[in-house]
Coordinates of N, CA and C in Angstrom, one line a residue:
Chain Y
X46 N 90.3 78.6 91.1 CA 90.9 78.0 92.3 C 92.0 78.9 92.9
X47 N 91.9 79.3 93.9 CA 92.8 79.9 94.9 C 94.2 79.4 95.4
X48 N 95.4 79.5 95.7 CA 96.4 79.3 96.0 C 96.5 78.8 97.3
X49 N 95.0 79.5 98.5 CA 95.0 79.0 99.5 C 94.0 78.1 99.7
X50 N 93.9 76.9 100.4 CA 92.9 76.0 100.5 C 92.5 75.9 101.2
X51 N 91.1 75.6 102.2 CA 90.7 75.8 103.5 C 89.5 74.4 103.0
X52 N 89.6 73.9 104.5 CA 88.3 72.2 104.5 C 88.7 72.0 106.0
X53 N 87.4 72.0 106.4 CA 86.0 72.2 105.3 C 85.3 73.2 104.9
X54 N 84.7 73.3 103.8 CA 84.4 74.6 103.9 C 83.0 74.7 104.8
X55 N 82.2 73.8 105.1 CA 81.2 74.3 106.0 C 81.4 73.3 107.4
X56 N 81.0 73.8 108.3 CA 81.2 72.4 109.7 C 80.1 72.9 110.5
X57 N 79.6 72.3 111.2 CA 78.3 72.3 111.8 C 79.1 71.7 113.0
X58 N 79.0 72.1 114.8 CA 79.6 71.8 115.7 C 78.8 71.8 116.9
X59 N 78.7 70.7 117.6 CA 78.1 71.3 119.0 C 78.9 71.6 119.9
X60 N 78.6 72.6 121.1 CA 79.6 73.2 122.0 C 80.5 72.1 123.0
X61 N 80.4 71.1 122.8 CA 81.2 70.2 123.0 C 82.0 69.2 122.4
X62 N 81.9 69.9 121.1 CA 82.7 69.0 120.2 C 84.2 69.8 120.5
X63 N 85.0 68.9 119.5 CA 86.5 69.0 118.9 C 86.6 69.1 117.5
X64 N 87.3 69.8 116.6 CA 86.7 70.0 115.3 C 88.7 70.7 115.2
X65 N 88.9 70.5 113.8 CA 90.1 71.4 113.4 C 89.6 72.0 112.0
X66 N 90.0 73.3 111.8 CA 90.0 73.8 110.6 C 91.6 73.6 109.9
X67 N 91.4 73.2 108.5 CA 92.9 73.3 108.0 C 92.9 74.4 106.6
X68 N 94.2 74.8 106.7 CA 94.7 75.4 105.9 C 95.8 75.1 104.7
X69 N 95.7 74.9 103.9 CA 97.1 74.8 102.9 C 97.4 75.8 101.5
X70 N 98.4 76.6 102.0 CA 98.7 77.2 100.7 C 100.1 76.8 100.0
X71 N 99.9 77.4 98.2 CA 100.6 76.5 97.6 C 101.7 77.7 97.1
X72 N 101.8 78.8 97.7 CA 102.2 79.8 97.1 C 103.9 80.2 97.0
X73 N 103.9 79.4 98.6 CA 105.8 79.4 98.5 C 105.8 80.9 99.9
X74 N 104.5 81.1 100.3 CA 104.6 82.5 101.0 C 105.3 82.1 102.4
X75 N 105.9 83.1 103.3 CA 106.2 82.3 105.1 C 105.5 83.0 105.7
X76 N 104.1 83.7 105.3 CA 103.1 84.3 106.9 C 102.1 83.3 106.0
X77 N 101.3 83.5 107.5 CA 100.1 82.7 107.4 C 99.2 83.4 108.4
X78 N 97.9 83.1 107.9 CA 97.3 84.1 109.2 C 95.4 83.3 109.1
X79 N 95.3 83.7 110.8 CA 93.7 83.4 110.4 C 92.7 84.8 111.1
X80 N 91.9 85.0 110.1 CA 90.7 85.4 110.1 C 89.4 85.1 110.7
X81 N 88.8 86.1 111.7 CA 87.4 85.6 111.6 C 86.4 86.5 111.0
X82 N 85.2 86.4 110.4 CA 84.1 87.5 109.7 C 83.4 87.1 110.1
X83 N 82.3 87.9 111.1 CA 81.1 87.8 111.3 C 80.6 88.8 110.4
X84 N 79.1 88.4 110.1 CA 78.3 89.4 109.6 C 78.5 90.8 110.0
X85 N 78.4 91.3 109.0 CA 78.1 92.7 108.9 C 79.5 93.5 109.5
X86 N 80.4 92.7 110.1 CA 81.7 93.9 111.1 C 82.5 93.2 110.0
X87 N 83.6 94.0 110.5 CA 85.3 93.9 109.9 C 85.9 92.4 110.1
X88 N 86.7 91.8 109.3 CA 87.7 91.0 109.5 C 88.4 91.2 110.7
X89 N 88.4 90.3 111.3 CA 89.2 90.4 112.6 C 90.3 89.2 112.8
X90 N 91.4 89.8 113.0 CA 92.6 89.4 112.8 C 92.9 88.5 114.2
X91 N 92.8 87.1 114.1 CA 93.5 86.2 114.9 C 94.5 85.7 115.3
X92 N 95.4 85.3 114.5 CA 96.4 84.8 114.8 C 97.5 85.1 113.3
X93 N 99.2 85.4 113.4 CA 99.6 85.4 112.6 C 100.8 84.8 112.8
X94 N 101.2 83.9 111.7 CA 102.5 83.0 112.2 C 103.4 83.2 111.0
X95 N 104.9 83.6 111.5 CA 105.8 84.2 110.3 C 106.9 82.7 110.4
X96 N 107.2 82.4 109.4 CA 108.4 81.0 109.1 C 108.1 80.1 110.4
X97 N 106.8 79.9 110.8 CA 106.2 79.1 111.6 C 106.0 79.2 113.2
X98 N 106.5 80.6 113.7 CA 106.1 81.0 114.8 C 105.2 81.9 115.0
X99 N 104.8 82.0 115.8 CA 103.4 82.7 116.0 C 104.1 84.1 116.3
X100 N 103.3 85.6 115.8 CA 104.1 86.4 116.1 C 102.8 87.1 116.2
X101 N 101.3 86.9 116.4 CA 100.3 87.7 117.0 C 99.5 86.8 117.3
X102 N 99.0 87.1 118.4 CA 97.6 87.0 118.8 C 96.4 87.8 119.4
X103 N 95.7 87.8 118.9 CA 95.0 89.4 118.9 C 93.7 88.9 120.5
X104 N 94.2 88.6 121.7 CA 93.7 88.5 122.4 C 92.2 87.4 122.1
X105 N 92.8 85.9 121.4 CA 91.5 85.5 121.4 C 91.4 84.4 122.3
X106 N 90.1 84.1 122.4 CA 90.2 82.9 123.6 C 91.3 81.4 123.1
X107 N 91.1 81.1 124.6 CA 91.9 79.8 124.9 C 90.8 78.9 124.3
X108 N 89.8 78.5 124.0 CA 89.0 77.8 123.2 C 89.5 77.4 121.1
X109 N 90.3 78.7 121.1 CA 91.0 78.7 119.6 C 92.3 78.5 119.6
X110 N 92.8 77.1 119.3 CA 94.4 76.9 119.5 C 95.1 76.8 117.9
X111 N 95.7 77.3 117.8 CA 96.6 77.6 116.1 C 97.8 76.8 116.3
X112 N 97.9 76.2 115.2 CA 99.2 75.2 115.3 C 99.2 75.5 113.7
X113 N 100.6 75.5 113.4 CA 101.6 76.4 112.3 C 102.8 74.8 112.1
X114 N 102.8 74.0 111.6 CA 104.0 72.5 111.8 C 104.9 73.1 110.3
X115 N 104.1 73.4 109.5 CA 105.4 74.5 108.4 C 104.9 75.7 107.5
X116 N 105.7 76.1 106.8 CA 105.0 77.4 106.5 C 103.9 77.2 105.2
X117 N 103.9 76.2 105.1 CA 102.5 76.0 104.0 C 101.3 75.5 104.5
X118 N 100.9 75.1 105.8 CA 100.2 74.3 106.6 C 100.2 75.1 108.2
X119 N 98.5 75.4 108.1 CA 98.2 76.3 109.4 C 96.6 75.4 109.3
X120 N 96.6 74.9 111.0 CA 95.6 74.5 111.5 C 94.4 75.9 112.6
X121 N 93.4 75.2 113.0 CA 93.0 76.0 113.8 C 92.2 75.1 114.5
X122 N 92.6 74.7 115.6 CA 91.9 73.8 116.5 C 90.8 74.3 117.6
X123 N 89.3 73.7 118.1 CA 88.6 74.6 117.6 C 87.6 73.2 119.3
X124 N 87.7 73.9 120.5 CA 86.6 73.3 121.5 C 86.2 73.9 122.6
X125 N 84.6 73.4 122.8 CA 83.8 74.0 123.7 C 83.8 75.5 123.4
X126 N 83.4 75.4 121.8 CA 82.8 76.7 121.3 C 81.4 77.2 121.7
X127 N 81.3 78.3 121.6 CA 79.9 78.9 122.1 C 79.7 79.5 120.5
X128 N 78.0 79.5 120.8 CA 77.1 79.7 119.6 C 77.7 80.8 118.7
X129 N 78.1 82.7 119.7 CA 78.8 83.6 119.1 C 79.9 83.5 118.0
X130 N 80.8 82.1 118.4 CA 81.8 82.2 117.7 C 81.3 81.2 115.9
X131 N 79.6 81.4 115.7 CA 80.3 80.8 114.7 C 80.0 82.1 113.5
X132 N 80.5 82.1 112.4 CA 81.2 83.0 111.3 C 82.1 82.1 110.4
X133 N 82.3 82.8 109.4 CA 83.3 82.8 108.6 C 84.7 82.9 108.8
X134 N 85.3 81.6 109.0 CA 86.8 81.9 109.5 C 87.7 81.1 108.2
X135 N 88.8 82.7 108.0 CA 89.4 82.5 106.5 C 90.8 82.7 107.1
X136 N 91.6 81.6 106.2 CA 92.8 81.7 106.4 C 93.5 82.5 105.3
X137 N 94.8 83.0 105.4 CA 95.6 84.1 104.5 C 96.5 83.6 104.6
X138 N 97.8 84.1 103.5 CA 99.3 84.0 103.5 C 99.6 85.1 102.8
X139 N 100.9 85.3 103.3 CA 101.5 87.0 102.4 C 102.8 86.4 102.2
X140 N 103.8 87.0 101.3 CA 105.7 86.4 101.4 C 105.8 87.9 101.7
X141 N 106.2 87.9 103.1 CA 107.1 89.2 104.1 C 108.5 89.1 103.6
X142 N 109.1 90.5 103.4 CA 110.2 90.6 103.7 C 110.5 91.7 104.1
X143 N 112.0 91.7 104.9 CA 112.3 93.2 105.8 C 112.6 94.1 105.4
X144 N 112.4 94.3 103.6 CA 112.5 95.7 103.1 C 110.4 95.5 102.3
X145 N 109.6 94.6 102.5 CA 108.6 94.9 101.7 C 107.6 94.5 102.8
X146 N 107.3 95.2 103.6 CA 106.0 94.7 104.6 C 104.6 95.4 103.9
X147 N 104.6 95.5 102.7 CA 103.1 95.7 102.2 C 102.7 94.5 101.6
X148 N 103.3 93.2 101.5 CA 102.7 92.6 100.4 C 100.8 92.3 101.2
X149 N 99.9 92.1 100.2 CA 98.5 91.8 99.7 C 98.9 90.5 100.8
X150 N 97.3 90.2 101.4 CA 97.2 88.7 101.5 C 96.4 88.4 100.3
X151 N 96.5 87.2 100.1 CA 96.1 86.1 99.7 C 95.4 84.9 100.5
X152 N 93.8 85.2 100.1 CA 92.6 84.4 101.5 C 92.4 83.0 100.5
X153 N 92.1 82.3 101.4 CA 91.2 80.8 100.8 C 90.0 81.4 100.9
X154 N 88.9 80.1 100.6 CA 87.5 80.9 100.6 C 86.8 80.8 102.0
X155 N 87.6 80.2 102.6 CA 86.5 80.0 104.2 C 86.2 78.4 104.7
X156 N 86.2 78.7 105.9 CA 85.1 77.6 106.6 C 84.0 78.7 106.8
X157 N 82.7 78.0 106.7 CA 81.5 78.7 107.6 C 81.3 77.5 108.8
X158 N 81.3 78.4 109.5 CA 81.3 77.3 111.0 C 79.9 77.9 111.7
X159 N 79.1 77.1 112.0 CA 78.3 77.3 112.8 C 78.0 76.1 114.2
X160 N 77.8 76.8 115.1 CA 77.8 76.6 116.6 C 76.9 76.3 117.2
X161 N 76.3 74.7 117.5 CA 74.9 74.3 118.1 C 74.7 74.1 119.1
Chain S
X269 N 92.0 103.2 119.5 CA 93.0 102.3 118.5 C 92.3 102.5 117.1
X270 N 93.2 102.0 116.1 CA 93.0 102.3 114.8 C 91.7 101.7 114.0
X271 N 91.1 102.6 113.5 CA 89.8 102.3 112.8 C 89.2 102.6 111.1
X272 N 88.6 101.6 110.8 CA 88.6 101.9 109.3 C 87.1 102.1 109.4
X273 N 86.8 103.1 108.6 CA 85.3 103.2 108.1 C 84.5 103.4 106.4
X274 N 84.0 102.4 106.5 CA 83.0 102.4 105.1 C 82.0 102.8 104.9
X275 N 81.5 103.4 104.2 CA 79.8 103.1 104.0 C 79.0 101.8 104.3
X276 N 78.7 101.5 105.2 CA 77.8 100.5 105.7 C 76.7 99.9 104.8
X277 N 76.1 101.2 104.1 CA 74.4 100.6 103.4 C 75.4 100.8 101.9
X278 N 74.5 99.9 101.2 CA 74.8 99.1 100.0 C 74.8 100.4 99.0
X279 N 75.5 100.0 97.7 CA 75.5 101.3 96.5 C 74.6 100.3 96.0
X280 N 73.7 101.1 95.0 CA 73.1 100.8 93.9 C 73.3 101.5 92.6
X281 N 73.8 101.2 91.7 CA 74.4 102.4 90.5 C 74.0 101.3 89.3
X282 N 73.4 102.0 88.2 CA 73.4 101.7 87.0 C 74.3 101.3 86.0
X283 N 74.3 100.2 85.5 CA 75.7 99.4 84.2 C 75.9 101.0 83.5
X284 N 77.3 100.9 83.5 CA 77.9 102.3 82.3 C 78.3 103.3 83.6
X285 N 77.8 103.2 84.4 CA 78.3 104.6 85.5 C 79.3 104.6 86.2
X286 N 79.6 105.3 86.7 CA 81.0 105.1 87.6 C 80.6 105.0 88.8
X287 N 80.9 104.2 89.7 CA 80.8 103.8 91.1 C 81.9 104.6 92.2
X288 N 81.8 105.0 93.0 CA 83.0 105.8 93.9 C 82.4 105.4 95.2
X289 N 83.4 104.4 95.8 CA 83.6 103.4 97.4 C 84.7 104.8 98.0
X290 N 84.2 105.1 99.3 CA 84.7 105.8 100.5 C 85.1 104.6 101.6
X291 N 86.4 105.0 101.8 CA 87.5 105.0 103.3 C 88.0 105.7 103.9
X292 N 87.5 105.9 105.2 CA 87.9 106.8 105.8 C 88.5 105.9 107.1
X293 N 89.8 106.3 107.6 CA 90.6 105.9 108.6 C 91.0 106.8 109.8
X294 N 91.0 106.3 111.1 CA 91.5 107.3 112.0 C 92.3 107.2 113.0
X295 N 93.2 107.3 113.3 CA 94.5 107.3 114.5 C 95.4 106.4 114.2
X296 N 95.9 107.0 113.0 CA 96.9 106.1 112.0 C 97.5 106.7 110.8
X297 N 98.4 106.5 110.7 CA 99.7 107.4 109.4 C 99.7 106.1 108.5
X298 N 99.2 105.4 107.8 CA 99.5 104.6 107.2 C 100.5 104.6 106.3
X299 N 101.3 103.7 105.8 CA 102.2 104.3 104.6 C 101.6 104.1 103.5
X300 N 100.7 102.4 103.2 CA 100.1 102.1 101.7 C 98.7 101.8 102.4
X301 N 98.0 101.7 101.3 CA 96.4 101.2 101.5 C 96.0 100.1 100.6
X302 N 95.3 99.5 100.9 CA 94.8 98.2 100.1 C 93.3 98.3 99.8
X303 N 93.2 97.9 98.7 CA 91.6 97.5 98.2 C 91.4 96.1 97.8
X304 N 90.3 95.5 98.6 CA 90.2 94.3 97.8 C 88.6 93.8 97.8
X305 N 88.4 92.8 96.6 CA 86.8 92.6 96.3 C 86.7 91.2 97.2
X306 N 85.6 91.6 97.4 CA 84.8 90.1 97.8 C 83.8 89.6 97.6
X307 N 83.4 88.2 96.8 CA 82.1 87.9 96.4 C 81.4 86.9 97.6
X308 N 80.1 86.9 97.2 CA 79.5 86.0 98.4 C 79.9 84.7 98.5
X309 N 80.4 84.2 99.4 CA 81.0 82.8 99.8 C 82.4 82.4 99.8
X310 N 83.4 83.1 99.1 CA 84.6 83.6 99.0 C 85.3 85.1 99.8
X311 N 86.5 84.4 99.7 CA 87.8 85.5 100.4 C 87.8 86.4 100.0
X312 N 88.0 87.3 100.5 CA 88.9 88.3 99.8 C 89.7 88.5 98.7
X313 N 90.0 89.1 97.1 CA 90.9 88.6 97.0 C 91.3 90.6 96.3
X314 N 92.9 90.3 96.6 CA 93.1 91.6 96.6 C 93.1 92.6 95.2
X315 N 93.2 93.4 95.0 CA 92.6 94.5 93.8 C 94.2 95.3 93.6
X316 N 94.3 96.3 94.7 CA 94.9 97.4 94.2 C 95.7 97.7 95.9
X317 N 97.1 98.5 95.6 CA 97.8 98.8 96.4 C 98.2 100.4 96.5
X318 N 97.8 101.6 96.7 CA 98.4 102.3 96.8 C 99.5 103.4 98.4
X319 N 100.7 103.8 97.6 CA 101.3 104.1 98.8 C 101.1 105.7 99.0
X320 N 101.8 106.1 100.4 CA 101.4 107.5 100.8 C 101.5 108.3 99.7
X321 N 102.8 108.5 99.2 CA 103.5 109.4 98.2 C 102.8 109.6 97.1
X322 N 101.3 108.6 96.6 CA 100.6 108.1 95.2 C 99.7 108.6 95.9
X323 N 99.2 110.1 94.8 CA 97.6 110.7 94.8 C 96.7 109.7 94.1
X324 N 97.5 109.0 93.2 CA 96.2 108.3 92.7 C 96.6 106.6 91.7
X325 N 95.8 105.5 91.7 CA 97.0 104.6 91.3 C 95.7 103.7 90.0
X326 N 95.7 103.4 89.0 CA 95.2 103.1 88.3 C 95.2 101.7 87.9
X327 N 94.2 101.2 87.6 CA 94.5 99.7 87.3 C 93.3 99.0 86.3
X328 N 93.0 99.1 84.9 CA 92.2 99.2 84.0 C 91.0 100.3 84.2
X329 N 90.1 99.4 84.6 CA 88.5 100.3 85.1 C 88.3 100.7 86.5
X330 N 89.9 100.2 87.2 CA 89.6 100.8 88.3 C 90.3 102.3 89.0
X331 N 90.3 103.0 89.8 CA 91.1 103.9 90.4 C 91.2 104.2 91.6
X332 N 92.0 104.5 92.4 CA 92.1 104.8 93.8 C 92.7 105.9 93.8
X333 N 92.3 106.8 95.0 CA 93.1 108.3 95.3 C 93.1 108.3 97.0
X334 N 94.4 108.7 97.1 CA 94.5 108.4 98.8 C 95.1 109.7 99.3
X335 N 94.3 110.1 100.4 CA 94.5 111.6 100.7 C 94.9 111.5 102.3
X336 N 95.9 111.7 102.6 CA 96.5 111.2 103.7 C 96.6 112.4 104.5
X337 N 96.1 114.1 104.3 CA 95.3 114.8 105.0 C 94.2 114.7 105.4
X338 N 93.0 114.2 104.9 CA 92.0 113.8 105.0 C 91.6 113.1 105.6
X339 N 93.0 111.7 105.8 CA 92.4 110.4 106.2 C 91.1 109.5 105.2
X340 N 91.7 109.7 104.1 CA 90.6 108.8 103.1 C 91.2 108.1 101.8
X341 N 90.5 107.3 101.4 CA 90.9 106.7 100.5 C 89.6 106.5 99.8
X342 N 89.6 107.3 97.6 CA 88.2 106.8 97.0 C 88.6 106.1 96.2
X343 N 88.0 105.0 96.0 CA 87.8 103.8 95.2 C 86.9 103.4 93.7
X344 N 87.3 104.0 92.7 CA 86.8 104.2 92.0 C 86.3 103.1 90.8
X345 N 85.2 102.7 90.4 CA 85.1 101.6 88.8 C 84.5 102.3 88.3
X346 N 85.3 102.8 87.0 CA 84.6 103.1 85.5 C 83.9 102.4 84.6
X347 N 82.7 102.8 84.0 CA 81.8 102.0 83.0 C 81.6 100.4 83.8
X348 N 81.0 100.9 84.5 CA 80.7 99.1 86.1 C 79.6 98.7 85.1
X349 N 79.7 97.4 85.0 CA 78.8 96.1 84.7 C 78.6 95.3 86.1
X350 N 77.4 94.6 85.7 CA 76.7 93.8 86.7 C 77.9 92.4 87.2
X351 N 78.9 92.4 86.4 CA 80.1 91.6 87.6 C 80.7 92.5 88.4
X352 N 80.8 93.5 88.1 CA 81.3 94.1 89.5 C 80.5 94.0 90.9
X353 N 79.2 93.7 90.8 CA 78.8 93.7 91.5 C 79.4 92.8 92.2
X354 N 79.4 93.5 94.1 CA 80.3 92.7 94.9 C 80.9 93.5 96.4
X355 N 81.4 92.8 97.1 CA 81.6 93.5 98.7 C 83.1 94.0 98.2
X356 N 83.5 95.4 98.4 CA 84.9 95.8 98.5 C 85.1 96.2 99.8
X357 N 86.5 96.1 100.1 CA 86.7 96.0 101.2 C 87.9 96.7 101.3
X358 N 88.3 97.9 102.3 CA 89.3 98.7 102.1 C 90.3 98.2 103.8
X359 N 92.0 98.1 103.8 CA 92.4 97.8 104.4 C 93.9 98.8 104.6
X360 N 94.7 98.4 105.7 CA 95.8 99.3 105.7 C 96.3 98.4 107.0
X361 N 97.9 98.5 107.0 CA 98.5 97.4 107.7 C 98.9 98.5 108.6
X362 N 98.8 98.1 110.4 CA 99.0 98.9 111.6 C 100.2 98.8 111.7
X363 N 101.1 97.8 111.4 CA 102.8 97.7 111.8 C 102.9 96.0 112.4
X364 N 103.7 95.4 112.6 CA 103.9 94.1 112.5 C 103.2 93.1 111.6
X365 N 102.4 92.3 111.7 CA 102.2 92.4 110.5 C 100.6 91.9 110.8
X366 N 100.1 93.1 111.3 CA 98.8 93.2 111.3 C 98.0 94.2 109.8
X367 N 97.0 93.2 109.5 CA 96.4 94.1 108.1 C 95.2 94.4 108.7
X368 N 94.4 95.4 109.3 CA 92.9 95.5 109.3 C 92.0 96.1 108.5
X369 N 91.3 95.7 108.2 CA 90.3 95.6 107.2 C 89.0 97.2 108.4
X370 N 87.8 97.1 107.0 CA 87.1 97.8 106.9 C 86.1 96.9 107.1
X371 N 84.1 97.2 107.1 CA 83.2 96.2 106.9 C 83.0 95.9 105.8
X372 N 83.3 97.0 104.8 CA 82.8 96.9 103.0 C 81.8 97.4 103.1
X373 N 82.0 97.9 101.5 CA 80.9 98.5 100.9 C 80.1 97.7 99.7
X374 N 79.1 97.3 100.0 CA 78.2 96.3 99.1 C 78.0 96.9 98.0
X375 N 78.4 96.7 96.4 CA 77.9 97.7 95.3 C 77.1 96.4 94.6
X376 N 75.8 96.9 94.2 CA 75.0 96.5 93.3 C 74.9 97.0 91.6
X377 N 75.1 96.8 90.8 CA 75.0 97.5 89.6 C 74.2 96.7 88.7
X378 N 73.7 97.6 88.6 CA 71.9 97.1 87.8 C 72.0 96.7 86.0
X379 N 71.7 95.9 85.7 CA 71.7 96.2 84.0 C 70.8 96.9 83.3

């Protein structure tokens, strides 16, 4: 069992649904971050929220809205998805500090989202 | 913009052998590099950390050497058994607190 928790882990969605992905980690960490993996390419970095502000968004659509309410709990709210966006979407936490910006993330295991 | 590259097609290597994963990075000074394993259906979860100043950083059966002329980083498992088998995945943080990752290199190890 992982420190980070992600549910559901699978969701099945039609392009007009409403759907939230949640996240909870138990680690004590203040970033939080989400992930998407498609097949075969790189992790691609969505959103990352430090002591509960959002401090990147890596240009993704207005269809993916991230809500951060404390630093252990990161949502991913999730409508009028198109078929492309479904993949593996994994949430992370790291404990940043202003003399250690290398720490490791630490992933839950995933939603697999697929898009009907 | 900054890019990581892996060997794409899968390793196949025999139990007892030593396995060696390639990273290669470009338009980027990194300070540390990250290795981490991934099994099918699961995260990431991370392995090993080495920084610029470390030619090489050890961690039981595993090893890393990061050549920061080169732009590469090798990823090494000694005497690999069939649990190694698994996606590694090589990463390096751009600056705020962006970490990007690589595709991975799928290793198979046969018994």
């Amino acid at each position: 069992e992982t420190g980070v928790t992600q549910t559901p882990r699978h969701l099945v969605m039609g392009m007009t649904n409403k759907k939230s992905l949640k996240c909870e980690q138990h680690l004590g960490h203040n970033a939080m971050y989400w992930y998407k993996q498609s097949a075969k390419k790189p992790l691609e970095l969505m959103f990352v929220y430090n002591f509960k502000e959002q401090t990147e968004n890596n240009s993704v659509p207005s269809r993916f809205s991230p809500e951060c309410p404390n630093s252990s709990h990161l949502f991913l709210h999730l409508h009028t998805l198109q078929p492309e966006d479904s993949a593996l979407y994994l949430c992370a936490s790291s404990q940043e500090t202003m003399d250690r910006r290398n720490s490791p993330l630490h992933f839950g295991n995933g939603t697999r989202l697929t898009v009907t | 913009s900054q890019k990581i590259e892996q060997n794409s097609e899968a390793l196949n290597i025999q139990e007892g052998k030593t396995a060696t994963l390639t990273c290669n990075y470009t338009n980027y000074s990194p300070a540390y590099l990250q290795w981490y394993r991934q099994d099918p259906g699961r995260g990431p979860v991370f392995l090993l950390l080495i920084r610029e100043n470390e030619k090489e950083k050890r961690k039981e059966r595993l090893k890393v050497t990061f050549d920061t002329t080169l732009k590469q980083s090798l990823f090494h498992i000694t005497a690999s058994q069939p649990a190694d088998s698994a996606t590694y995945l090589c990463a390096l943080r751009t600056g705020g607190f962006k970490t990007i990752f690589g595709a991975g290199t799928r290793l198979f190890v046969k018994a």
